[in-house]
Amino acid sequence: MKKSKILIRICATILMLVGVGFGYVQFKLSSAKKAVESHLLNQKDISKESIEEIDPFIGNLAGDKNWLVYVKIKGDEKKYHYYINRSSDKVMLESYTLNGREYVE
């Protein structure tokens, strides 16, 4: 009986840790997407209808650049990747792709 209680507590702890980790990742992705979308709408004067695609993802880069947001604007051949610089709370352009070639800022 005592062993089953210990096993249940271990399983509950593992599930809780996995849930916290998943929640953290979803929060970071969601906040990055919202910040980039707000930046495009307010700072770059791009209408919401002009944003063809906006998709947050985990990049394989160091620090703040690990949480990237892919943006495709209607009528623009470029595909953009933004991130949030946490030290200045600014949305930064990390790179853009044009004709299959990536240009890093």
PDB file of N, CA and C in Angstrom:
ATOM      1  N   MET A   1       0.815  -1.190   0.000  1.00  0.00           N
ATOM      2  CA  MET A   1       0.000   0.000   0.000  1.00  0.00           C
ATOM      3  C   MET A   1       0.863   1.260   0.000  1.00  0.00           C
ATOM      4  N   LYS A   2       1.914   1.247   0.809  1.00  0.00           N
ATOM      5  CA  LYS A   2       2.797   2.391   0.912  1.00  0.00           C
ATOM      6  C   LYS A   2       3.554   2.613  -0.408  1.00  0.00           C
ATOM      7  N   LYS A   3       3.951   1.508  -1.073  1.00  0.00           N
ATOM      8  CA  LYS A   3       4.673   1.614  -2.340  1.00  0.00           C
ATOM      9  C   LYS A   3       3.787   2.206  -3.428  1.00  0.00           C
ATOM     10  N   SER A   4       2.510   1.871  -3.427  1.00  0.00           N
ATOM     11  CA  SER A   4       1.609   2.399  -4.452  1.00  0.00           C
ATOM     12  C   SER A   4       1.392   3.902  -4.261  1.00  0.00           C
ATOM     13  N   LYS A   5       1.354   4.378  -3.016  1.00  0.00           N
ATOM     14  CA  LYS A   5       1.214   5.808  -2.761  1.00  0.00           C
ATOM     15  C   LYS A   5       2.449   6.565  -3.245  1.00  0.00           C
ATOM     16  N   ILE A   6       3.596   5.983  -3.009  1.00  0.00           N
ATOM     17  CA  ILE A   6       4.847   6.606  -3.458  1.00  0.00           C
ATOM     18  C   ILE A   6       4.879   6.655  -4.985  1.00  0.00           C
ATOM     19  N   LEU A   7       4.480   5.567  -5.632  1.00  0.00           N
ATOM     20  CA  LEU A   7       4.444   5.515  -7.088  1.00  0.00           C
ATOM     21  C   LEU A   7       3.468   6.547  -7.657  1.00  0.00           C
ATOM     22  N   ILE A   8       2.329   6.700  -7.025  1.00  0.00           N
ATOM     23  CA  ILE A   8       1.333   7.692  -7.472  1.00  0.00           C
ATOM     24  C   ILE A   8       1.896   9.102  -7.325  1.00  0.00           C
ATOM     25  N   ARG A   9       2.574   9.391  -6.243  1.00  0.00           N
ATOM     26  CA  ARG A   9       3.175  10.709  -6.044  1.00  0.00           C
ATOM     27  C   ARG A   9       4.271  10.984  -7.068  1.00  0.00           C
ATOM     28  N   ILE A  10       5.063   9.985  -7.374  1.00  0.00           N
ATOM     29  CA  ILE A  10       6.123  10.153  -8.377  1.00  0.00           C
ATOM     30  C   ILE A  10       5.509  10.431  -9.740  1.00  0.00           C
ATOM     31  N   CYS A  11       4.495   9.672 -10.109  1.00  0.00           N
ATOM     32  CA  CYS A  11       3.821   9.882 -11.397  1.00  0.00           C
ATOM     33  C   CYS A  11       3.171  11.263 -11.461  1.00  0.00           C
ATOM     34  N   ALA A  12       2.533  11.679 -10.384  1.00  0.00           N
ATOM     35  CA  ALA A  12       1.894  12.992 -10.337  1.00  0.00           C
ATOM     36  C   ALA A  12       2.935  14.103 -10.481  1.00  0.00           C
ATOM     37  N   THR A  13       4.074  13.939  -9.830  1.00  0.00           N
ATOM     38  CA  THR A  13       5.144  14.933  -9.919  1.00  0.00           C
ATOM     39  C   THR A  13       5.681  15.019 -11.344  1.00  0.00           C
ATOM     40  N   ILE A  14       5.889  13.888 -11.970  1.00  0.00           N
ATOM     41  CA  ILE A  14       6.392  13.862 -13.348  1.00  0.00           C
ATOM     42  C   ILE A  14       5.387  14.534 -14.284  1.00  0.00           C
ATOM     43  N   LEU A  15       4.111  14.203 -14.136  1.00  0.00           N
ATOM     44  CA  LEU A  15       3.081  14.823 -14.971  1.00  0.00           C
ATOM     45  C   LEU A  15       3.017  16.332 -14.760  1.00  0.00           C
ATOM     46  N   MET A  16       3.173  16.752 -13.512  1.00  0.00           N
ATOM     47  CA  MET A  16       3.154  18.179 -13.217  1.00  0.00           C
ATOM     48  C   MET A  16       4.337  18.893 -13.868  1.00  0.00           C
ATOM     49  N   LEU A  17       5.515  18.306 -13.794  1.00  0.00           N
ATOM     50  CA  LEU A  17       6.694  18.913 -14.403  1.00  0.00           C
ATOM     51  C   LEU A  17       6.574  18.993 -15.917  1.00  0.00           C
ATOM     52  N   VAL A  18       6.040  17.950 -16.535  1.00  0.00           N
ATOM     53  CA  VAL A  18       5.829  17.957 -17.983  1.00  0.00           C
ATOM     54  C   VAL A  18       4.815  19.042 -18.343  1.00  0.00           C
ATOM     55  N   GLY A  19       3.746  19.142 -17.567  1.00  0.00           N
ATOM     56  CA  GLY A  19       2.721  20.159 -17.817  1.00  0.00           C
ATOM     57  C   GLY A  19       3.261  21.570 -17.677  1.00  0.00           C
ATOM     58  N   VAL A  20       4.075  21.810 -16.668  1.00  0.00           N
ATOM     59  CA  VAL A  20       4.682  23.126 -16.467  1.00  0.00           C
ATOM     60  C   VAL A  20       5.610  23.460 -17.634  1.00  0.00           C
ATOM     61  N   GLY A  21       6.405  22.509 -18.067  1.00  0.00           N
ATOM     62  CA  GLY A  21       7.305  22.727 -19.204  1.00  0.00           C
ATOM     63  C   GLY A  21       6.537  23.040 -20.476  1.00  0.00           C
ATOM     64  N   PHE A  22       5.497  22.275 -20.745  1.00  0.00           N
ATOM     65  CA  PHE A  22       4.674  22.511 -21.933  1.00  0.00           C
ATOM     66  C   PHE A  22       4.003  23.874 -21.856  1.00  0.00           C
ATOM     67  N   GLY A  23       3.483  24.231 -20.694  1.00  0.00           N
ATOM     68  CA  GLY A  23       2.843  25.533 -20.512  1.00  0.00           C
ATOM     69  C   GLY A  23       3.806  26.682 -20.727  1.00  0.00           C
ATOM     70  N   TYR A  24       5.041  26.527 -20.247  1.00  0.00           N
ATOM     71  CA  TYR A  24       6.064  27.562 -20.424  1.00  0.00           C
ATOM     72  C   TYR A  24       6.364  27.786 -21.892  1.00  0.00           C
ATOM     73  N   VAL A  25       6.543  26.714 -22.634  1.00  0.00           N
ATOM     74  CA  VAL A  25       6.837  26.814 -24.065  1.00  0.00           C
ATOM     75  C   VAL A  25       5.674  27.479 -24.801  1.00  0.00           C
ATOM     76  N   GLN A  26       4.445  27.070 -24.502  1.00  0.00           N
ATOM     77  CA  GLN A  26       3.282  27.665 -25.155  1.00  0.00           C
ATOM     78  C   GLN A  26       3.157  29.151 -24.816  1.00  0.00           C
ATOM     79  N   PHE A  27       3.452  29.517 -23.577  1.00  0.00           N
ATOM     80  CA  PHE A  27       3.412  30.921 -23.179  1.00  0.00           C
ATOM     81  C   PHE A  27       4.440  31.740 -23.950  1.00  0.00           C
ATOM     82  N   LYS A  28       5.666  31.245 -24.054  1.00  0.00           N
ATOM     83  CA  LYS A  28       6.722  31.966 -24.772  1.00  0.00           C
ATOM     84  C   LYS A  28       6.369  32.141 -26.245  1.00  0.00           C
ATOM     85  N   LEU A  29       5.848  31.088 -26.878  1.00  0.00           N
ATOM     86  CA  LEU A  29       5.468  31.176 -28.280  1.00  0.00           C
ATOM     87  C   LEU A  29       4.319  32.159 -28.482  1.00  0.00           C
ATOM     88  N   SER A  30       3.327  32.085 -27.629  1.00  0.00           N
ATOM     89  CA  SER A  30       2.163  32.964 -27.728  1.00  0.00           C
ATOM     90  C   SER A  30       2.541  34.423 -27.500  1.00  0.00           C
ATOM     91  N   SER A  31       3.369  34.688 -26.505  1.00  0.00           N
ATOM     92  CA  SER A  31       3.760  36.075 -26.231  1.00  0.00           C
ATOM     93  C   SER A  31       4.630  36.633 -27.352  1.00  0.00           C
ATOM     94  N   ALA A  32       5.485  35.813 -27.949  1.00  0.00           N
ATOM     95  CA  ALA A  32       6.297  36.268 -29.078  1.00  0.00           C
ATOM     96  C   ALA A  32       5.403  36.611 -30.273  1.00  0.00           C
ATOM     97  N   LYS A  33       4.429  35.763 -30.551  1.00  0.00           N
ATOM     98  CA  LYS A  33       3.518  36.016 -31.672  1.00  0.00           C
ATOM     99  C   LYS A  33       2.734  37.308 -31.462  1.00  0.00           C
ATOM    100  N   LYS A  34       2.196  37.505 -30.263  1.00  0.00           N
ATOM    101  CA  LYS A  34       1.423  38.710 -29.973  1.00  0.00           C
ATOM    102  C   LYS A  34       2.277  39.966 -30.098  1.00  0.00           C
ATOM    103  N   ALA A  35       3.507  39.912 -29.607  1.00  0.00           N
ATOM    104  CA  ALA A  35       4.397  41.070 -29.673  1.00  0.00           C
ATOM    105  C   ALA A  35       4.750  41.417 -31.121  1.00  0.00           C
ATOM    106  N   VAL A  36       5.049  40.413 -31.923  1.00  0.00           N
ATOM    107  CA  VAL A  36       5.402  40.655 -33.327  1.00  0.00           C
ATOM    108  C   VAL A  36       4.188  41.182 -34.085  1.00  0.00           C
ATOM    109  N   GLU A  37       3.025  40.585 -33.843  1.00  0.00           N
ATOM    110  CA  GLU A  37       1.813  41.050 -34.517  1.00  0.00           C
ATOM    111  C   GLU A  37       1.512  42.502 -34.142  1.00  0.00           C
ATOM    112  N   SER A  38       1.629  42.841 -32.884  1.00  0.00           N
ATOM    113  CA  SER A  38       1.421  44.219 -32.432  1.00  0.00           C
ATOM    114  C   SER A  38       2.429  45.162 -33.079  1.00  0.00           C
ATOM    115  N   HIS A  39       3.676  44.736 -33.167  1.00  0.00           N
ATOM    116  CA  HIS A  39       4.730  45.534 -33.798  1.00  0.00           C
ATOM    117  C   HIS A  39       4.395  45.803 -35.264  1.00  0.00           C
ATOM    118  N   LEU A  40       3.958  44.792 -35.977  1.00  0.00           N
ATOM    119  CA  LEU A  40       3.629  44.958 -37.389  1.00  0.00           C
ATOM    120  C   LEU A  40       2.438  45.894 -37.577  1.00  0.00           C
ATOM    121  N   LEU A  41       1.436  45.751 -36.738  1.00  0.00           N
ATOM    122  CA  LEU A  41       0.228  46.565 -36.866  1.00  0.00           C
ATOM    123  C   LEU A  41       0.461  48.017 -36.445  1.00  0.00           C
ATOM    124  N   ASN A  42       1.204  48.220 -35.362  1.00  0.00           N
ATOM    125  CA  ASN A  42       1.363  49.565 -34.804  1.00  0.00           C
ATOM    126  C   ASN A  42       2.604  50.305 -35.281  1.00  0.00           C
ATOM    127  N   GLN A  43       3.724  49.616 -35.401  1.00  0.00           N
ATOM    128  CA  GLN A  43       4.977  50.280 -35.775  1.00  0.00           C
ATOM    129  C   GLN A  43       5.214  50.291 -37.282  1.00  0.00           C
ATOM    130  N   LYS A  44       4.864  49.215 -37.940  1.00  0.00           N
ATOM    131  CA  LYS A  44       5.122  49.092 -39.378  1.00  0.00           C
ATOM    132  C   LYS A  44       3.906  49.466 -40.229  1.00  0.00           C
ATOM    133  N   ASP A  45       2.783  49.787 -39.572  1.00  0.00           N
ATOM    134  CA  ASP A  45       1.543  50.176 -40.263  1.00  0.00           C
ATOM    135  C   ASP A  45       1.097  49.166 -41.312  1.00  0.00           C
ATOM    136  N   ILE A  46       1.167  47.904 -40.953  1.00  0.00           N
ATOM    137  CA  ILE A  46       0.695  46.827 -41.826  1.00  0.00           C
ATOM    138  C   ILE A  46      -0.683  46.416 -41.321  1.00  0.00           C
ATOM    139  N   SER A  47      -1.646  46.321 -42.224  1.00  0.00           N
ATOM    140  CA  SER A  47      -2.994  45.946 -41.796  1.00  0.00           C
ATOM    141  C   SER A  47      -3.046  44.457 -41.470  1.00  0.00           C
ATOM    142  N   LYS A  48      -3.995  44.116 -40.615  1.00  0.00           N
ATOM    143  CA  LYS A  48      -4.149  42.722 -40.204  1.00  0.00           C
ATOM    144  C   LYS A  48      -4.473  41.832 -41.403  1.00  0.00           C
ATOM    145  N   GLU A  49      -5.218  42.363 -42.367  1.00  0.00           N
ATOM    146  CA  GLU A  49      -5.585  41.602 -43.562  1.00  0.00           C
ATOM    147  C   GLU A  49      -4.377  41.339 -44.462  1.00  0.00           C
ATOM    148  N   SER A  50      -3.342  42.185 -44.358  1.00  0.00           N
ATOM    149  CA  SER A  50      -2.138  42.017 -45.178  1.00  0.00           C
ATOM    150  C   SER A  50      -1.222  40.919 -44.660  1.00  0.00           C
ATOM    151  N   ILE A  51      -1.412  40.528 -43.416  1.00  0.00           N
ATOM    152  CA  ILE A  51      -0.573  39.472 -42.841  1.00  0.00           C
ATOM    153  C   ILE A  51      -1.129  38.141 -43.317  1.00  0.00           C
ATOM    154  N   GLU A  52      -0.402  37.528 -44.221  1.00  0.00           N
ATOM    155  CA  GLU A  52      -0.837  36.245 -44.795  1.00  0.00           C
ATOM    156  C   GLU A  52      -0.632  35.098 -43.821  1.00  0.00           C
ATOM    157  N   GLU A  53       0.508  35.120 -43.150  1.00  0.00           N
ATOM    158  CA  GLU A  53       0.829  34.050 -42.208  1.00  0.00           C
ATOM    159  C   GLU A  53       1.721  34.598 -41.107  1.00  0.00           C
ATOM    160  N   ILE A  54       1.436  34.193 -39.882  1.00  0.00           N
ATOM    161  CA  ILE A  54       2.274  34.538 -38.736  1.00  0.00           C
ATOM    162  C   ILE A  54       2.306  33.310 -37.832  1.00  0.00           C
ATOM    163  N   ASP A  55       3.496  32.761 -37.651  1.00  0.00           N
ATOM    164  CA  ASP A  55       3.613  31.473 -36.981  1.00  0.00           C
ATOM    165  C   ASP A  55       4.833  31.461 -36.056  1.00  0.00           C
ATOM    166  N   PRO A  56       4.622  31.362 -34.745  1.00  0.00           N
ATOM    167  CA  PRO A  56       5.761  31.274 -33.830  1.00  0.00           C
ATOM    168  C   PRO A  56       6.352  29.869 -33.831  1.00  0.00           C
ATOM    169  N   PHE A  57       7.654  29.790 -33.617  1.00  0.00           N
ATOM    170  CA  PHE A  57       8.309  28.487 -33.547  1.00  0.00           C
ATOM    171  C   PHE A  57       9.582  28.591 -32.720  1.00  0.00           C
ATOM    172  N   ILE A  58      10.088  27.443 -32.332  1.00  0.00           N
ATOM    173  CA  ILE A  58      11.329  27.387 -31.555  1.00  0.00           C
ATOM    174  C   ILE A  58      12.484  27.264 -32.537  1.00  0.00           C
ATOM    175  N   GLY A  59      13.355  28.265 -32.528  1.00  0.00           N
ATOM    176  CA  GLY A  59      14.540  28.238 -33.372  1.00  0.00           C
ATOM    177  C   GLY A  59      15.667  27.540 -32.629  1.00  0.00           C
ATOM    178  N   ASN A  60      16.683  27.196 -33.343  1.00  0.00           N
ATOM    179  CA  ASN A  60      17.837  26.554 -32.720  1.00  0.00           C
ATOM    180  C   ASN A  60      18.960  27.577 -32.572  1.00  0.00           C
ATOM    181  N   LEU A  61      18.610  28.731 -31.995  1.00  0.00           N
ATOM    182  CA  LEU A  61      19.555  29.816 -31.815  1.00  0.00           C
ATOM    183  C   LEU A  61      19.674  30.133 -30.330  1.00  0.00           C
ATOM    184  N   ALA A  62      20.675  30.889 -29.978  1.00  0.00           N
ATOM    185  CA  ALA A  62      20.937  31.191 -28.568  1.00  0.00           C
ATOM    186  C   ALA A  62      20.056  32.322 -28.050  1.00  0.00           C
ATOM    187  N   GLY A  63      19.744  32.260 -26.777  1.00  0.00           N
ATOM    188  CA  GLY A  63      19.068  33.349 -26.073  1.00  0.00           C
ATOM    189  C   GLY A  63      17.690  33.682 -26.602  1.00  0.00           C
ATOM    190  N   ASP A  64      17.443  34.995 -26.775  1.00  0.00           N
ATOM    191  CA  ASP A  64      16.138  35.479 -27.221  1.00  0.00           C
ATOM    192  C   ASP A  64      15.772  34.978 -28.609  1.00  0.00           C
ATOM    193  N   LYS A  65      16.767  34.695 -29.430  1.00  0.00           N
ATOM    194  CA  LYS A  65      16.503  34.260 -30.798  1.00  0.00           C
ATOM    195  C   LYS A  65      15.988  32.828 -30.863  1.00  0.00           C
ATOM    196  N   ASN A  66      15.836  32.186 -29.729  1.00  0.00           N
ATOM    197  CA  ASN A  66      15.290  30.834 -29.706  1.00  0.00           C
ATOM    198  C   ASN A  66      13.787  30.841 -29.948  1.00  0.00           C
ATOM    199  N   TRP A  67      13.115  31.965 -29.681  1.00  0.00           N
ATOM    200  CA  TRP A  67      11.669  32.088 -29.850  1.00  0.00           C
ATOM    201  C   TRP A  67      11.412  32.992 -31.045  1.00  0.00           C
ATOM    202  N   LEU A  68      11.322  32.404 -32.223  1.00  0.00           N
ATOM    203  CA  LEU A  68      11.170  33.151 -33.463  1.00  0.00           C
ATOM    204  C   LEU A  68       9.725  33.150 -33.939  1.00  0.00           C
ATOM    205  N   VAL A  69       9.408  34.147 -34.772  1.00  0.00           N
ATOM    206  CA  VAL A  69       8.078  34.240 -35.369  1.00  0.00           C
ATOM    207  C   VAL A  69       8.266  34.435 -36.871  1.00  0.00           C
ATOM    208  N   TYR A  70       7.685  33.506 -37.634  1.00  0.00           N
ATOM    209  CA  TYR A  70       7.709  33.571 -39.095  1.00  0.00           C
ATOM    210  C   TYR A  70       6.558  34.455 -39.562  1.00  0.00           C
ATOM    211  N   VAL A  71       6.851  35.378 -40.487  1.00  0.00           N
ATOM    212  CA  VAL A  71       5.818  36.284 -40.996  1.00  0.00           C
ATOM    213  C   VAL A  71       5.886  36.319 -42.513  1.00  0.00           C
ATOM    214  N   LYS A  72       4.721  36.175 -43.140  1.00  0.00           N
ATOM    215  CA  LYS A  72       4.580  36.312 -44.594  1.00  0.00           C
ATOM    216  C   LYS A  72       3.519  37.378 -44.835  1.00  0.00           C
ATOM    217  N   ILE A  73       3.887  38.421 -45.593  1.00  0.00           N
ATOM    218  CA  ILE A  73       3.001  39.530 -45.911  1.00  0.00           C
ATOM    219  C   ILE A  73       2.496  39.357 -47.342  1.00  0.00           C
ATOM    220  N   LYS A  74       1.205  39.602 -47.560  1.00  0.00           N
ATOM    221  CA  LYS A  74       0.631  39.498 -48.905  1.00  0.00           C
ATOM    222  C   LYS A  74       1.308  40.503 -49.832  1.00  0.00           C
ATOM    223  N   GLY A  75       1.657  40.051 -51.017  1.00  0.00           N
ATOM    224  CA  GLY A  75       2.275  40.918 -52.016  1.00  0.00           C
ATOM    225  C   GLY A  75       3.754  41.162 -51.808  1.00  0.00           C
ATOM    226  N   ASP A  76       4.337  40.583 -50.786  1.00  0.00           N
ATOM    227  CA  ASP A  76       5.768  40.752 -50.507  1.00  0.00           C
ATOM    228  C   ASP A  76       6.442  39.402 -50.714  1.00  0.00           C
ATOM    229  N   GLU A  77       7.484  39.385 -51.509  1.00  0.00           N
ATOM    230  CA  GLU A  77       8.178  38.127 -51.798  1.00  0.00           C
ATOM    231  C   GLU A  77       9.028  37.647 -50.633  1.00  0.00           C
ATOM    232  N   LYS A  78       9.355  38.549 -49.722  1.00  0.00           N
ATOM    233  CA  LYS A  78      10.213  38.192 -48.597  1.00  0.00           C
ATOM    234  C   LYS A  78       9.426  37.421 -47.543  1.00  0.00           C
ATOM    235  N   LYS A  79      10.140  36.547 -46.835  1.00  0.00           N
ATOM    236  CA  LYS A  79       9.604  35.824 -45.681  1.00  0.00           C
ATOM    237  C   LYS A  79      10.470  36.231 -44.495  1.00  0.00           C
ATOM    238  N   TYR A  80       9.838  36.763 -43.453  1.00  0.00           N
ATOM    239  CA  TYR A  80      10.558  37.379 -42.348  1.00  0.00           C
ATOM    240  C   TYR A  80      10.576  36.485 -41.108  1.00  0.00           C
ATOM    241  N   HIS A  81      11.648  36.637 -40.307  1.00  0.00           N
ATOM    242  CA  HIS A  81      11.763  35.971 -39.011  1.00  0.00           C
ATOM    243  C   HIS A  81      12.104  37.040 -37.972  1.00  0.00           C
ATOM    244  N   TYR A  82      11.212  37.192 -36.995  1.00  0.00           N
ATOM    245  CA  TYR A  82      11.384  38.181 -35.932  1.00  0.00           C
ATOM    246  C   TYR A  82      11.599  37.488 -34.592  1.00  0.00           C
ATOM    247  N   TYR A  83      12.187  38.227 -33.656  1.00  0.00           N
ATOM    248  CA  TYR A  83      12.313  37.775 -32.280  1.00  0.00           C
ATOM    249  C   TYR A  83      12.188  38.986 -31.366  1.00  0.00           C
ATOM    250  N   ILE A  84      12.018  38.743 -30.067  1.00  0.00           N
ATOM    251  CA  ILE A  84      11.916  39.834 -29.096  1.00  0.00           C
ATOM    252  C   ILE A  84      13.231  39.926 -28.344  1.00  0.00           C
ATOM    253  N   ASN A  85      13.852  41.085 -28.386  1.00  0.00           N
ATOM    254  CA  ASN A  85      15.046  41.341 -27.594  1.00  0.00           C
ATOM    255  C   ASN A  85      14.577  41.679 -26.191  1.00  0.00           C
ATOM    256  N   ARG A  86      14.718  40.751 -25.254  1.00  0.00           N
ATOM    257  CA  ARG A  86      14.174  40.908 -23.906  1.00  0.00           C
ATOM    258  C   ARG A  86      14.867  42.010 -23.107  1.00  0.00           C
ATOM    259  N   SER A  87      16.117  42.329 -23.427  1.00  0.00           N
ATOM    260  CA  SER A  87      16.804  43.370 -22.663  1.00  0.00           C
ATOM    261  C   SER A  87      16.259  44.755 -22.993  1.00  0.00           C
ATOM    262  N   SER A  88      15.763  44.946 -24.221  1.00  0.00           N
ATOM    263  CA  SER A  88      15.198  46.251 -24.595  1.00  0.00           C
ATOM    264  C   SER A  88      13.699  46.178 -24.875  1.00  0.00           C
ATOM    265  N   ASP A  89      13.117  44.987 -24.787  1.00  0.00           N
ATOM    266  CA  ASP A  89      11.693  44.762 -25.086  1.00  0.00           C
ATOM    267  C   ASP A  89      11.296  45.267 -26.470  1.00  0.00           C
ATOM    268  N   LYS A  90      12.183  45.099 -27.428  1.00  0.00           N
ATOM    269  CA  LYS A  90      11.900  45.501 -28.803  1.00  0.00           C
ATOM    270  C   LYS A  90      11.792  44.263 -29.688  1.00  0.00           C
ATOM    271  N   VAL A  91      10.922  44.365 -30.673  1.00  0.00           N
ATOM    272  CA  VAL A  91      10.813  43.315 -31.681  1.00  0.00           C
ATOM    273  C   VAL A  91      11.896  43.576 -32.720  1.00  0.00           C
ATOM    274  N   MET A  92      12.688  42.553 -32.993  1.00  0.00           N
ATOM    275  CA  MET A  92      13.827  42.691 -33.894  1.00  0.00           C
ATOM    276  C   MET A  92      13.678  41.753 -35.083  1.00  0.00           C
ATOM    277  N   LEU A  93      14.116  42.224 -36.237  1.00  0.00           N
ATOM    278  CA  LEU A  93      14.165  41.373 -37.420  1.00  0.00           C
ATOM    279  C   LEU A  93      15.425  40.527 -37.333  1.00  0.00           C
ATOM    280  N   GLU A  94      15.262  39.212 -37.325  1.00  0.00           N
ATOM    281  CA  GLU A  94      16.418  38.314 -37.251  1.00  0.00           C
ATOM    282  C   GLU A  94      16.946  38.046 -38.652  1.00  0.00           C
ATOM    283  N   SER A  95      16.043  37.763 -39.591  1.00  0.00           N
ATOM    284  CA  SER A  95      16.456  37.491 -40.966  1.00  0.00           C
ATOM    285  C   SER A  95      15.237  37.549 -41.877  1.00  0.00           C
ATOM    286  N   TYR A  96      15.517  37.559 -43.170  1.00  0.00           N
ATOM    287  CA  TYR A  96      14.450  37.405 -44.150  1.00  0.00           C
ATOM    288  C   TYR A  96      14.969  36.543 -45.287  1.00  0.00           C
ATOM    289  N   THR A  97      14.042  35.909 -45.978  1.00  0.00           N
ATOM    290  CA  THR A  97      14.393  35.027 -47.087  1.00  0.00           C
ATOM    291  C   THR A  97      13.792  35.608 -48.357  1.00  0.00           C
ATOM    292  N   LEU A  98      14.608  35.707 -49.393  1.00  0.00           N
ATOM    293  CA  LEU A  98      14.167  36.205 -50.693  1.00  0.00           C
ATOM    294  C   LEU A  98      14.757  35.305 -51.771  1.00  0.00           C
ATOM    295  N   ASN A  99      13.888  34.754 -52.602  1.00  0.00           N
ATOM    296  CA  ASN A  99      14.301  33.851 -53.682  1.00  0.00           C
ATOM    297  C   ASN A  99      15.158  32.686 -53.178  1.00  0.00           C
ATOM    298  N   GLY A 100      14.799  32.144 -52.037  1.00  0.00           N
ATOM    299  CA  GLY A 100      15.490  30.984 -51.495  1.00  0.00           C
ATOM    300  C   GLY A 100      16.796  31.284 -50.789  1.00  0.00           C
ATOM    301  N   ARG A 101      17.177  32.562 -50.689  1.00  0.00           N
ATOM    302  CA  ARG A 101      18.412  32.926 -50.025  1.00  0.00           C
ATOM    303  C   ARG A 101      18.106  33.699 -48.747  1.00  0.00           C
ATOM    304  N   GLU A 102      18.751  33.327 -47.649  1.00  0.00           N
ATOM    305  CA  GLU A 102      18.499  33.957 -46.370  1.00  0.00           C
ATOM    306  C   GLU A 102      19.472  35.093 -46.131  1.00  0.00           C
ATOM    307  N   TYR A 103      18.934  36.229 -45.691  1.00  0.00           N
ATOM    308  CA  TYR A 103      19.720  37.408 -45.364  1.00  0.00           C
ATOM    309  C   TYR A 103      19.554  37.666 -43.871  1.00  0.00           C
ATOM    310  N   VAL A 104      20.643  37.627 -43.118  1.00  0.00           N
ATOM    311  CA  VAL A 104      20.608  37.797 -41.667  1.00  0.00           C
ATOM    312  C   VAL A 104      20.913  39.251 -41.332  1.00  0.00           C
ATOM    313  N   GLU A 105      20.100  39.820 -40.453  1.00  0.00           N
ATOM    314  CA  GLU A 105      20.286  41.210 -40.023  1.00  0.00           C
ATOM    315  C   GLU A 105      21.324  41.302 -38.942  1.00  0.00           C
TER     316      GLU A 105
END
